[in-house]
Amino acid sequence: MPVLKRLWEYTRATQIWNSIFRHGPMDTARNRGLAVLTNVFLHLHPVKVRKSGIRLRFTWCMGGITFFLFLVETATGLLLMFYYHPTVEYAYVDIVDLREQVPLGIMRELHRWGAHAMVITVWLHMLRVFMTGSYKPPREFNWNVGVLLLVLTLLLSFTGYLLPWDQLAMWAVTVGSNMARATPLVGHEGPGAPLLKLGDITLVHAGNDARFALLGGRFVGAGALLRFYVLHCVGIPVVAMVLMAVHFWRVRKDGGISGPV
Amino acid sequence: MAFVDQIKDIVNWLSSPPRFFLLSVIAFFAVLFPGELGPAWLRRLTRPLAAIYRPRVAAVLFGFLGLLFFLSFRDPNFLLIVGKPDNVPIAAMIFLVGFFVWYSLQQGRLNDRLQESGQPVVEKQEAGDPKVLVWPDLVYTEFLCMILWTVFLIIWSIFLKAPIEEPANPAKTPNPSKAPWYFLGLQEMLVYFDPWIAGVLLPGLIILGLMAIPYFDTNPKGNGYYTFKERRLEIAIFLFGFVVLWVWLILIGTFLRGPNQNFFGPYEYWDAHKLVPLINIEFSQLMWVKLLKMPLPSNPMAREIFGLLVVGAYFLVLPRIMGRFWMKRHYEKMGPPRFYVMAFLLLTMLSLPIKMLLRWTMNLHFLVFMPEAFFNI
Ligand code: HEM
Ligand code: HEM
C-alpha cells in the first residue's frame, strides 16, 4: 500500500499533527517515553514500570477494569440523562420508552450490567490488594482512599437503583433507607432520640430525622427521586473522580505498583 | 428422575442455614489449612484437601461445580430465582470470587515453596532489570483489556434485557422486600441484631475496620508478593470476613431468602404460605425461669445480669486473654491501645456468626434484652 504509506508520512509531517503530538515519529526508546510523558491521559503512568507489576497474574488488572467500568458508566449514564426525567410522572415511562421505542437500544443494559460488574470488580480489586499485602507501608493511605472509593461505588449503585422508579427500585430503597431511622440520636427510632426533648417537644421525629434528610420526605417519593438523581449523576461521581485522581496519583508516589524489595 | 429428585432434596436439606453455614465454615478452614488444624484424626482427614491447590484438580472440581450449576437450570424453581436478570451477575460472582480466592492462595503457596527451596519469589524473578516501557508494553495490555470488556458488556447487554417491574406503588409492599443485592449481607444482620446495631453501627465498624487494617497489620513480610505462610493469621481473618461474612451472606440473602424472609432451598418453590414457628427466647428467660426456676426480677439490671456478664466477659475479659496467650506476639508488637482496638473490632466481627449459631441452636433471641435502654445484643 504505497499510497497509504505516503499519506501517513505526509500526515505526520503536517503542522497540525506536530502541534498535537510533541515527539518525533521515529520508533525509538526516547520517543516511546515521550509518548507517555507528553500525553495528559497516559501520564497517569510512569514511563517505565517493573515488569512484575504489569503482569496479569499480579494485579489481575482489577483496578484498571474498575476504572474502565466507571468510564463506561459515565458515558452511558450521560446518554441516559438525555432521555430521563427524575419526576414521579415521567421516570418510569421514560425507562419503558427506552425499552420499547429504541430499536437495538442497549444503553440501559450497558449501564445496569456495568454497575453490577463494577461492584464485583471493586471487591476483587480489594481482595487482590490484600492478598499481595500491598496495603503495607508505604501504601496504608492509598488503601484508605480505596475503602472510601468502595463506599462511593456502593452508594452510586444504590442511588442509581431508585431511578427506574418501579416496584423493585422503590422497595429496595425503602428497605435500605429504613436503617437511617434507627441512627443513634439523629434517627427518630434510634437510641437517644427520645431523650432529645425541649419540655414536651420531641426534637427528633419522622419529619426531620436522618432518614427525612436522605429522602427529602417521610417516604420514598418525589423528593427522594430528585435527591437520588442529583447525588447519582453529579454529587457522588464528582467526589469519586477526585478520589480516583488521588488514588492513582498515590499509586505513583508510593513507588508504583508494589513488588518485593 | 427419582435419583435427581433425591439429590435435589439432599441439596435443599443441606442449604438450611445452620447446616450450610457450619459446613461452609468447616470447609473454609479445612481448605485454608489442610492437615494443620484440630486433633490428629482431623488433620489426617483434611490433609488430602491440599490437592485442591494443584491446578488440574481445581480445574476438574470447578468444571464439575459449573456443570452441576448449569444442569440445575433444568429445575423450574432454580431457574426462576437464579435466572433473574439481576441475579445472573451474582451467580457469576460465586465463580469469580471462588476462582480469585483460589488463585491468590495457590500463587501464595507457589511462592512459599520457592522460598523454602532458597529461590526468590516469582515477583522478584520477574521484576525485570531493566524496567519495561509503558508504551507499548502496558498500554497495549490495557487497550486489549478495554476492548475485551467492551465486547463482553455489549454481548451481555444484547442477550440480557435490563428488568423493569410494575410502576412504583407505595401501597403495595412486595413479598419479599429486599435491599439491593450488595447490601443483602447487611439486611441479613438485621435478623440477628437491632436496626441501629445492624444498620448503622456495624456497617460503620466494617468501614472503620477495613480502613484500620494497614495500621493493625504490623507484619512487615509479604509486602508486594503473594504468600500464605508468612501471613497465615491475617489472610485467614480477612478471607473469613470477605468470603464467609460478606459474599456468603449475600448469596443467602439473594438465593435462599424468600417470602416473609423465610429460608428456601435452591430447588424449593417460594411458597408465600410457608409457616415457620417463631419460638425465640431471651437469655434472661432461659437463665432465670428455665434454669433457676425463679420468676424474672423486675429490675432490668438484675433481670439481664447474666447476659451482661457474658457480653462483658466477651468484650472486656477476652481481649486481655487474647493478648496474654493466643496473640501474645501481636500484643507485644502493637502495644496495648492498638491491640485492644483491634481485638474489639475482631470480636465484633465474630459476634455475628456467634449470634447466628446461638439463634439456630438455642433459638436465642437476645443475650441482653433491655428495650428500656435500646440495648439489645
Ligand atoms: C457520572 C456517572 C453517571 C451518570 C451520569 C449516571 C446516570 C444515570 C441515569 C440517568 C440513570 C437512570 C436511567 C436508568 O435507570 O436506566 C442511572 C441509573 C443507574 N445507575 Fe447511573 N450514572 C453514573 C454512574 C453510575 C455508576 C458508577 C454506577 C455504579 C457503580 C451506576 C449505577 C446505576 C444503576 C444501578 C442504575 C439503575 C439502572 C437501571 O435500572 O436502568 N451509575 N444512572
Ligand atoms: C472505584 C474504585 C477503585 C479504582 C478505580 C481503583 C483503581 C486502582 C488502580 C488502577 C490501581 C493500579 C493497580 C491495579 O490495577 O491493581 C490501584 C491500586 C491500588 N488500589 Fe485501587 N481502585 C479502587 C478501589 C480500591 C479499593 C476498594 C481498595 C482497598 C480497599 C484499593 C486499594 C488500592 C491499593 C492499596 C493500590 C496499590 C496496589 C499496589 O501498589 O500493588 N483500591 N487501584
XYZ file of C-alpha atoms and ligand atoms in Angstrom:
724
model
C 0.000 0.000 0.000
C 2.468 2.666 -1.023
C -0.309 5.257 -1.313
C -1.446 4.791 2.276
C 2.126 4.854 3.465
C 2.771 8.110 1.652
C -0.408 9.595 3.080
C 0.646 8.530 6.589
C 4.075 10.061 6.205
C 2.548 13.225 4.816
C 0.105 13.467 7.728
C 2.836 13.069 10.283
C 4.802 15.880 8.697
C 1.948 18.387 8.839
C 1.937 21.248 11.266
C -1.414 20.046 12.672
C -0.026 16.646 13.621
C 3.112 18.070 15.104
C 1.139 20.550 17.126
C -0.762 17.679 18.779
C 1.962 15.100 19.299
C 5.047 16.637 20.709
C 7.534 13.941 19.860
C 9.206 12.757 16.709
C 7.873 9.976 14.524
C 10.817 7.618 14.915
C 10.173 4.462 16.932
C 12.903 4.976 19.481
C 13.009 4.400 23.231
C 13.156 8.151 23.739
C 10.030 8.747 21.690
C 8.234 5.897 23.404
C 8.963 7.584 26.676
C 7.828 10.939 25.338
C 4.607 9.349 24.073
C 3.680 8.765 27.690
C 5.149 11.921 29.179
C 3.523 14.314 26.728
C 0.043 12.846 26.924
C -2.184 14.050 29.729
C -4.054 10.739 29.922
C -1.109 8.414 29.582
C 0.977 10.386 32.017
C -1.027 8.808 34.806
C 1.558 6.149 34.153
C 5.295 6.428 34.684
C 7.475 5.995 31.642
C 8.914 2.729 32.798
C 7.499 0.050 35.074
C 8.703 -3.030 36.815
C 7.808 -6.000 34.692
C 6.201 -7.984 37.505
C 3.844 -5.099 38.179
C 2.179 -5.235 34.806
C 1.777 -8.988 34.768
C -1.833 -10.102 34.642
C -1.110 -12.653 37.333
C -0.217 -9.942 39.819
C -2.914 -7.237 39.564
C -5.493 -9.165 37.523
C -5.979 -5.678 36.024
C -8.787 -5.339 38.532
C -8.190 -1.720 39.494
C -7.928 -0.759 35.850
C -11.081 -2.693 34.975
C -12.933 -0.939 37.785
C -11.801 2.409 36.421
C -12.793 1.414 32.900
C -16.242 0.393 34.120
C -16.575 3.756 35.831
C -15.841 5.434 32.498
C -18.403 3.200 30.774
C -20.935 4.185 33.434
C -20.196 7.853 32.926
C -20.589 7.636 29.145
C -23.772 5.552 29.200
C -25.187 7.481 32.167
C -24.709 10.740 30.303
C -26.652 9.391 27.335
C -29.419 8.154 29.640
C -29.675 11.626 31.157
C -30.845 12.952 27.783
C -33.949 10.791 27.957
C -34.707 10.522 31.625
C -36.733 12.889 33.834
C -36.328 12.424 37.572
C -40.003 13.030 38.309
C -42.688 10.681 39.526
C -44.780 11.255 36.384
C -42.045 10.541 33.873
C -39.297 8.379 35.389
C -40.983 5.024 34.895
C -42.443 5.946 31.495
C -39.047 7.093 30.278
C -37.500 3.767 31.172
C -40.304 1.845 29.467
C -39.854 4.053 26.407
C -36.134 3.338 26.357
C -37.038 -0.319 26.348
C -39.873 -0.338 23.835
C -39.203 2.553 21.489
C -35.468 2.406 20.893
C -34.525 -0.173 18.295
C -31.471 -2.138 19.392
C -31.177 0.133 22.417
C -28.759 -1.234 24.948
C -27.702 1.892 26.849
C -29.787 0.997 29.875
C -28.482 -2.553 29.800
C -24.884 -1.390 29.483
C -25.388 0.970 32.409
C -27.070 -1.556 34.659
C -24.795 -4.515 33.948
C -21.766 -2.263 34.052
C -22.846 -1.117 37.504
C -23.225 -4.677 38.783
C -19.878 -5.609 37.264
C -18.167 -2.594 38.837
C -19.339 -3.560 42.309
C -17.894 -7.041 41.839
C -14.606 -5.874 40.329
C -14.005 -3.365 43.104
C -14.348 -6.163 45.655
C -11.986 -8.368 43.673
C -9.522 -5.474 43.417
C -9.600 -5.138 47.204
C -9.061 -8.894 47.512
C -6.009 -8.664 45.246
C -4.535 -5.722 47.126
C -4.977 -7.597 50.385
C -3.551 -10.878 49.141
C -0.385 -9.256 47.821
C -0.013 -7.292 51.055
C 0.015 -4.082 49.026
C -1.608 -2.057 51.802
C 1.548 -2.306 53.915
C 3.857 0.691 54.281
C 4.132 2.952 52.377
C 0.680 2.295 50.870
C -1.502 2.473 54.001
C -3.084 5.743 52.979
C -3.948 4.593 49.483
C -5.752 1.598 50.943
C -7.844 4.102 52.899
C -8.617 6.104 49.774
C -9.594 2.770 48.233
C -12.021 1.959 51.044
C -13.695 5.334 50.503
C -13.923 4.576 46.774
C -15.537 1.255 47.613
C -18.161 3.002 49.738
C -18.786 5.557 46.976
C -19.195 2.794 44.402
C -21.859 1.155 46.542
C -23.592 4.490 47.094
C -23.550 5.206 43.357
C -25.163 1.906 42.672
C -27.672 2.412 45.492
C -28.767 5.857 44.314
C -28.997 4.601 40.720
C -31.160 1.685 41.783
C -34.053 4.007 42.602
C -34.142 5.808 39.284
C -36.189 3.337 37.176
C -38.974 4.012 39.699
C -40.508 0.553 39.566
C -41.538 -1.690 42.438
C -38.075 -3.231 42.708
C -36.423 0.198 42.878
C -38.784 1.812 45.331
C -38.878 -1.025 47.824
C -35.194 -1.803 47.694
C -34.507 1.803 48.595
C -37.241 1.753 51.234
C -35.636 -1.261 52.897
C -32.179 0.277 52.552
C -33.087 3.687 53.908
C -35.209 2.377 56.784
C -31.951 1.818 58.645
C -31.425 5.566 58.828
C -34.473 5.758 61.098
C -32.509 3.883 63.738
C -29.409 6.062 63.700
C -28.432 6.941 67.260
C -29.606 10.436 68.228
C -30.497 11.632 64.730
C -32.943 8.896 63.693
C -36.386 9.091 65.272
C -36.403 5.405 66.221
C -32.765 5.351 67.234
C -31.321 5.179 70.732
C -31.074 8.514 72.438
C -33.516 10.269 70.124
C -36.416 10.224 72.639
C -34.129 11.896 75.170
C -33.668 14.928 72.976
C -36.559 16.987 74.209
C -37.345 20.593 74.952
C -40.013 20.358 77.602
C -42.757 18.383 75.890
C -41.497 18.837 72.362
C -39.511 15.976 70.854
C -36.733 17.371 68.772
C -36.180 14.358 66.523
C -39.227 12.982 64.766
C -40.130 11.364 61.441
C -40.362 14.796 59.839
C -36.791 15.901 60.465
C -34.572 12.928 61.215
C -31.681 11.399 59.260
C -33.989 9.394 57.009
C -36.000 12.508 56.207
C -32.832 14.294 55.185
C -31.827 11.396 52.960
C -35.217 11.031 51.279
C -36.404 14.613 51.293
C -39.674 13.370 52.766
C -41.227 10.817 55.068
C -41.485 8.234 52.317
C -39.615 7.251 49.195
C -41.404 9.749 46.957
C -40.784 12.619 44.582
C -38.290 14.241 46.930
C -36.235 11.066 47.222
C -36.229 10.565 43.449
C -34.844 14.032 42.828
C -32.282 13.798 45.625
C -31.046 10.423 44.489
C -30.875 11.631 40.885
C -28.735 14.630 41.736
C -26.498 12.601 44.017
C -26.232 9.836 41.436
C -25.468 11.926 38.379
C -23.447 14.763 39.893
C -22.676 14.614 43.594
C -21.144 11.195 44.060
C -19.417 10.926 40.632
C -17.596 14.209 41.252
C -16.345 13.081 44.659
C -15.419 9.686 43.236
C -13.459 11.280 40.408
C -11.488 13.442 42.811
C -10.702 10.439 44.986
C -9.707 8.370 41.964
C -7.280 11.105 40.938
C -5.782 10.958 44.429
C -5.762 7.152 44.301
C -3.877 6.975 41.001
C -1.500 9.737 41.969
C -0.689 7.928 45.188
C -0.033 4.664 43.367
C 2.805 6.505 41.625
C 4.035 8.472 44.615
C 4.123 5.342 46.751
C 6.644 3.868 44.360
C 4.464 2.361 41.644
C 2.717 -0.986 41.826
C 4.033 -2.861 44.807
C 6.648 -5.544 44.455
C 9.080 -7.467 46.643
C 12.049 -5.429 47.851
C -35.688 -38.821 37.725
C -36.145 -40.231 41.186
C -32.404 -40.140 41.611
C -32.213 -36.499 40.544
C -35.042 -35.602 42.885
C -33.232 -37.266 45.732
C -30.115 -35.227 45.047
C -32.210 -32.069 44.962
C -33.790 -32.986 48.273
C -30.374 -33.521 49.784
C -29.144 -30.163 48.485
C -32.270 -28.440 49.774
C -31.779 -30.082 53.135
C -28.127 -29.094 53.236
C -28.885 -25.483 52.372
C -30.818 -24.748 55.506
C -28.635 -22.045 57.049
C -27.437 -23.848 60.183
C -26.150 -26.788 58.128
C -24.962 -24.691 55.213
C -23.190 -22.223 57.466
C -21.479 -24.857 59.578
C -20.446 -26.806 56.505
C -19.097 -23.645 54.873
C -17.105 -22.655 57.935
C -15.651 -26.133 58.292
C -14.884 -26.281 54.576
C -13.339 -22.812 54.757
C -10.840 -23.729 57.455
C -10.198 -27.204 56.056
C -9.306 -25.797 52.643
C -7.294 -22.906 54.056
C -5.301 -25.082 56.454
C -5.439 -28.632 55.091
C -3.984 -31.082 57.600
C -2.993 -28.383 60.075
C -5.890 -27.748 62.465
C -7.531 -29.823 65.149
C -6.755 -33.234 66.607
C -4.629 -35.774 64.790
C -7.527 -37.643 63.213
C -8.959 -34.426 61.780
C -5.596 -33.432 60.447
C -5.241 -36.785 58.736
C -8.728 -36.367 57.313
C -8.190 -32.895 55.878
C -4.637 -33.376 54.615
C -5.670 -34.649 51.153
C -7.572 -31.379 50.647
C -4.227 -29.714 49.890
C -4.608 -31.296 46.457
C -7.069 -28.550 45.645
C -4.133 -26.200 45.116
C -2.990 -28.264 42.158
C -4.369 -26.522 39.059
C -5.561 -29.755 37.459
C -7.517 -30.906 40.488
C -9.013 -27.448 40.882
C -9.968 -27.328 37.202
C -11.809 -30.627 37.458
C -13.583 -29.502 40.627
C -14.516 -26.154 39.088
C -15.743 -27.852 35.936
C -17.841 -30.238 37.979
C -19.420 -27.434 40.003
C -20.056 -25.464 36.834
C -21.727 -28.460 35.220
C -23.891 -29.002 38.283
C -24.808 -25.339 38.183
C -25.851 -25.419 34.536
C -27.760 -28.686 34.905
C -29.634 -27.052 37.775
C -31.266 -24.643 35.349
C -33.493 -27.531 34.307
C -35.196 -27.189 37.655
C -38.034 -24.645 37.321
C -37.649 -23.237 40.840
C -33.894 -22.810 40.441
C -34.381 -21.184 37.038
C -36.955 -18.778 38.421
C -34.632 -17.347 41.070
C -31.105 -17.779 39.721
C -32.160 -16.956 36.163
C -33.497 -13.496 37.073
C -31.512 -10.975 35.026
C -30.351 -9.151 38.130
C -29.200 -12.369 39.753
C -27.045 -13.506 36.858
C -24.033 -11.365 37.873
C -24.419 -12.593 41.439
C -24.270 -16.187 40.279
C -21.214 -15.280 38.227
C -19.741 -13.714 41.352
C -19.768 -17.117 43.106
C -17.402 -18.471 40.495
C -15.336 -15.286 40.223
C -14.757 -14.972 43.954
C -14.124 -18.716 44.159
C -11.582 -18.555 41.392
C -9.697 -15.491 42.574
C -9.521 -16.621 46.192
C -8.207 -19.955 44.992
C -5.765 -18.314 42.606
C -4.257 -15.949 45.152
C -3.854 -18.751 47.690
C -2.341 -21.009 45.077
C 0.128 -18.324 43.984
C 0.977 -17.779 47.642
C 1.765 -21.455 48.131
C 3.843 -21.438 44.973
C 5.951 -18.578 46.318
C 6.212 -20.259 49.727
C 7.653 -23.352 48.076
C 10.121 -21.253 46.085
C 11.309 -19.523 49.229
C 11.656 -22.809 51.076
C 13.982 -24.073 48.378
C 16.024 -20.881 48.664
C 14.805 -19.221 45.454
C 13.288 -15.733 45.175
C 9.539 -15.366 44.752
C 8.011 -15.168 41.273
C 7.527 -11.413 41.516
C 11.218 -10.996 42.251
C 12.257 -13.236 39.372
C 10.034 -11.239 37.052
C 10.947 -7.856 38.458
C 12.833 -7.270 35.251
C 16.002 -5.289 35.112
C 15.912 -3.006 33.187
C 12.308 -1.961 33.625
C 9.997 -2.115 30.635
C 8.476 0.855 28.825
C 4.873 1.756 29.491
C 4.419 2.496 25.809
C 3.886 -0.026 24.342
C 4.170 -2.823 26.939
C 1.500 -1.685 29.393
C -0.662 0.494 27.149
C -1.099 -2.449 24.831
C -2.385 -4.710 27.614
C -4.729 -2.005 28.844
C -6.047 -1.423 25.345
C -6.706 -5.103 24.813
C -8.371 -5.371 28.184
C -10.703 -2.459 27.403
C -11.662 -3.896 24.026
C -12.422 -7.294 25.501
C -14.545 -5.731 28.236
C -16.423 -3.588 25.729
C -17.230 -6.647 23.654
C -18.209 -8.590 26.742
C -20.513 -5.850 28.055
C -22.183 -5.400 24.682
C -22.837 -9.122 24.274
C -24.154 -9.324 27.835
C -26.440 -6.338 27.178
C -27.783 -7.754 23.935
C -28.703 -11.094 25.425
C -29.974 -9.996 28.812
C -32.566 -7.243 28.968
C -32.477 -4.941 31.992
C -35.530 -5.727 34.099
C -38.350 -3.317 34.762
C -41.197 -4.282 37.048
C -44.545 -2.679 37.697
C -44.535 1.060 38.426
C -43.641 2.043 41.966
C -46.614 1.747 44.271
C -46.245 2.811 47.894
C -49.441 0.956 48.794
C -48.259 -2.439 47.600
C -45.349 -3.977 49.520
C -43.758 -6.820 47.575
C -43.012 -10.010 49.455
C -40.099 -10.460 49.958
C -38.848 -6.846 50.033
C -35.122 -6.859 49.622
C -32.382 -4.248 49.689
C -30.149 -4.074 46.565
C -28.119 -7.240 46.305
C -24.789 -5.815 47.546
C -26.473 -4.738 50.795
C -28.119 -8.107 51.473
C -25.359 -9.019 53.906
C -26.383 -6.007 55.967
C -30.053 -6.914 55.665
C -29.176 -10.399 56.868
C -27.631 -8.930 60.024
C -30.987 -7.301 60.788
C -32.306 -10.754 61.595
C -29.858 -11.105 64.457
C -29.403 -7.562 65.738
C -31.466 -4.423 66.282
C -31.670 -1.944 63.394
C -29.388 0.619 64.987
C -26.697 -2.005 65.503
C -27.123 -3.964 62.263
C -27.928 -0.992 60.070
C -25.778 1.790 61.467
C -23.174 0.648 63.980
C -21.930 -2.496 62.264
C -21.672 -1.005 58.745
C -19.757 1.896 60.277
C -17.452 -0.505 62.063
C -16.939 -2.516 58.866
C -15.716 0.593 57.054
C -13.612 1.636 60.018
C -12.198 -1.859 60.399
C -11.254 -2.046 56.729
C -9.515 1.302 56.923
C -7.656 0.248 60.034
C -6.209 -2.936 58.518
C -2.886 -1.362 57.446
C -2.367 0.006 60.947
C -3.162 -3.261 62.709
C -1.054 -5.469 60.496
C 2.451 -4.952 61.799
C 3.906 -7.910 59.947
C 6.495 -6.451 57.542
C 6.644 -9.614 55.459
C 4.530 -10.381 52.414
C 4.568 -6.836 51.045
C 4.175 -6.856 47.280
C 4.015 -10.563 46.544
C 1.675 -13.469 47.081
C 2.395 -15.599 50.104
C 0.430 -17.666 52.545
C 2.945 -18.942 55.040
C 4.200 -15.550 56.126
C 0.714 -14.121 56.785
C -1.482 -17.053 57.778
C -3.492 -15.345 60.500
C -4.065 -12.096 58.612
C -5.202 -13.915 55.497
C -7.488 -16.223 57.466
C -9.184 -13.298 59.219
C -9.616 -11.228 56.070
C -10.896 -14.098 53.968
C -13.280 -15.165 56.711
C -14.778 -11.682 56.697
C -14.802 -11.312 52.925
C -15.866 -14.773 51.814
C -17.984 -16.049 54.675
C -19.442 -12.943 56.287
C -19.852 -10.804 53.169
C -20.161 -12.798 49.941
C -21.724 -15.814 51.581
C -24.383 -13.757 53.359
C -25.210 -12.003 50.082
C -25.732 -15.378 48.450
C -28.035 -16.468 51.252
C -29.968 -13.216 51.056
C -30.284 -13.407 47.273
C -30.969 -17.041 46.583
C -32.246 -18.611 49.777
C -34.405 -15.937 51.424
C -37.944 -15.991 50.058
C -41.333 -14.596 51.079
C -41.575 -13.374 54.690
C -37.762 -13.665 54.793
C -38.136 -17.429 55.270
C -35.469 -19.799 54.052
C -35.875 -21.914 50.937
C -33.540 -24.435 49.333
C -32.275 -23.671 45.810
C -34.701 -26.189 44.279
C -37.613 -25.313 46.527
C -40.728 -23.422 45.466
C -41.005 -19.958 47.091
C -44.253 -20.606 48.887
C -45.619 -17.440 50.483
C -47.663 -19.548 52.890
C -44.761 -21.497 54.323
C -45.162 -21.399 58.084
C -42.153 -21.250 60.325
C -42.806 -21.300 64.064
C -41.329 -18.373 65.965
C -40.080 -19.702 69.240
C -37.280 -17.304 70.079
C -36.417 -16.952 73.739
C -34.486 -14.341 75.715
C -31.346 -15.296 77.604
C -32.820 -13.888 80.824
C -35.829 -16.174 80.455
C -33.529 -19.094 79.817
C -31.398 -18.452 82.912
C -33.918 -17.266 85.484
C -37.027 -19.229 84.575
C -35.760 -22.371 82.909
C -32.526 -22.920 84.766
C -33.020 -21.324 88.197
C -36.789 -21.856 88.261
C -37.334 -18.327 89.561
C -39.571 -15.523 88.340
C -37.898 -12.790 86.298
C -36.692 -9.937 88.542
C -38.448 -6.673 87.754
C -35.309 -4.555 87.882
C -33.894 -4.601 84.327
C -30.300 -4.717 85.527
C -30.962 -7.706 87.750
C -33.046 -9.360 85.059
C -30.295 -9.086 82.463
C -27.375 -9.700 84.792
C -26.364 -12.996 83.165
C -26.434 -11.607 79.659
C -24.498 -8.533 80.781
C -21.896 -10.771 82.382
C -21.483 -12.848 79.235
C -21.240 -9.799 76.959
C -18.922 -8.047 79.413
C -16.651 -11.054 79.584
C -16.647 -11.293 75.792
C -15.643 -7.707 75.161
C -13.642 -6.871 78.284
C -12.011 -10.058 79.546
C -11.468 -11.970 76.325
C -9.205 -9.293 74.722
C -6.999 -9.496 77.801
C -6.729 -13.265 77.477
C -6.046 -12.962 73.762
C -3.249 -10.502 74.434
C -1.755 -12.665 77.154
C -1.899 -16.018 75.431
C -3.195 -16.565 71.904
C -1.980 -13.391 70.259
C 0.893 -12.578 72.550
C 3.254 -11.688 69.725
C 0.750 -9.290 68.236
C 0.087 -7.724 71.603
C 3.732 -7.029 72.229
C 4.308 -5.664 68.780
C 1.238 -3.448 68.580
C 1.166 -2.161 72.120
C -1.959 -2.163 74.317
C -4.091 0.637 72.791
C -3.798 -0.562 69.240
C -4.194 -4.173 70.236
C -7.384 -3.560 72.196
C -8.998 -1.586 69.382
C -8.103 -4.400 67.023
C -9.435 -7.016 69.436
C -12.694 -5.089 69.822
C -13.225 -4.936 66.057
C -12.270 -8.577 65.614
C -14.627 -9.705 68.367
C -17.409 -7.553 66.936
C -16.922 -9.244 63.601
C -17.011 -12.673 65.206
C -20.106 -11.801 67.208
C -22.173 -12.149 64.037
C -21.501 -15.843 63.396
C -21.724 -16.495 67.133
C -25.115 -14.845 67.307
C -26.277 -16.803 64.273
C -25.226 -20.076 65.839
C -26.950 -19.240 69.123
C -30.130 -18.389 67.253
C -30.091 -21.603 65.283
C -29.127 -23.948 68.081
C -30.949 -22.427 71.073
C -33.497 -20.124 69.404
C -31.855 -17.399 71.410
C -33.379 -14.005 70.693
C -31.111 -11.652 72.625
C -28.376 -12.181 75.186
C -29.172 -8.845 76.756
C -32.702 -7.634 76.195
C -33.178 -4.113 77.545
C -35.609 -2.359 75.236
C -35.872 0.234 78.018
C -32.389 1.421 77.082
C -32.280 0.496 73.380
C -29.738 -2.086 74.395
C -30.387 -5.488 72.878
C -27.498 -7.715 71.930
C -21.162 10.098 36.037
C -21.621 8.957 36.072
C -23.084 8.502 35.965
C -24.204 9.116 35.404
C -24.264 10.451 34.715
C -25.315 8.203 35.619
C -26.647 8.414 35.186
C -27.701 7.556 35.394
C -29.061 7.769 34.947
C -29.567 8.982 34.180
C -29.796 6.684 35.340
C -31.298 6.461 35.118
C -31.575 5.620 33.934
C -31.882 4.185 34.261
O -32.306 3.897 35.367
O -31.722 3.359 33.360
C -28.912 5.790 36.015
C -29.276 4.551 36.538
C -28.435 3.704 37.254
N -27.083 3.915 37.565
Fe -26.005 5.515 36.908
N -24.861 7.098 36.282
C -23.495 7.252 36.521
C -22.629 6.370 37.151
C -23.003 5.178 37.757
C -22.108 4.280 38.447
C -20.587 4.469 38.594
C -22.883 3.234 38.905
C -22.470 2.003 39.695
C -21.477 1.798 40.423
C -24.252 3.479 38.481
C -25.342 2.635 38.755
C -26.626 2.822 38.275
C -27.710 1.877 38.447
C -27.632 0.526 39.183
C -28.844 2.417 37.787
C -30.219 1.769 37.600
C -30.134 1.146 36.227
C -31.406 0.705 35.597
O -32.215 0.047 36.228
O -31.589 1.004 34.408
N -24.285 4.671 37.800
N -27.627 6.347 36.054
C -13.522 2.810 42.286
C -12.693 2.060 42.848
C -11.218 1.840 42.559
C -10.485 2.093 41.426
C -10.971 2.681 40.109
C -9.134 1.680 41.715
C -8.087 1.732 40.806
C -6.808 1.278 41.042
C -5.798 1.051 40.042
C -5.988 1.263 38.546
C -4.674 0.614 40.664
C -3.382 0.169 39.995
C -3.073 -1.281 40.242
C -4.156 -2.276 39.977
O -4.856 -2.181 38.967
O -4.346 -3.168 40.816
C -4.966 0.578 42.077
C -4.064 0.212 43.062
C -4.378 0.160 44.416
N -5.647 0.182 44.959
Fe -7.333 0.728 43.974
N -9.049 1.217 42.996
C -10.312 1.275 43.541
C -10.675 0.829 44.785
C -9.792 0.372 45.751
C -10.165 -0.265 46.975
C -11.596 -0.595 47.389
C -9.002 -0.516 47.663
C -8.811 -1.159 49.011
C -9.629 -1.225 49.932
C -7.901 -0.036 46.861
C -6.562 -0.077 47.224
C -5.516 0.044 46.333
C -4.113 -0.051 46.679
C -3.525 -0.205 48.095
C -3.390 0.021 45.485
C -1.867 -0.071 45.301
C -1.596 -1.514 44.953
C -0.195 -1.866 44.622
O 0.674 -0.983 44.628
O 0.038 -3.058 44.384
N -8.409 0.469 45.688
N -6.267 0.985 42.273
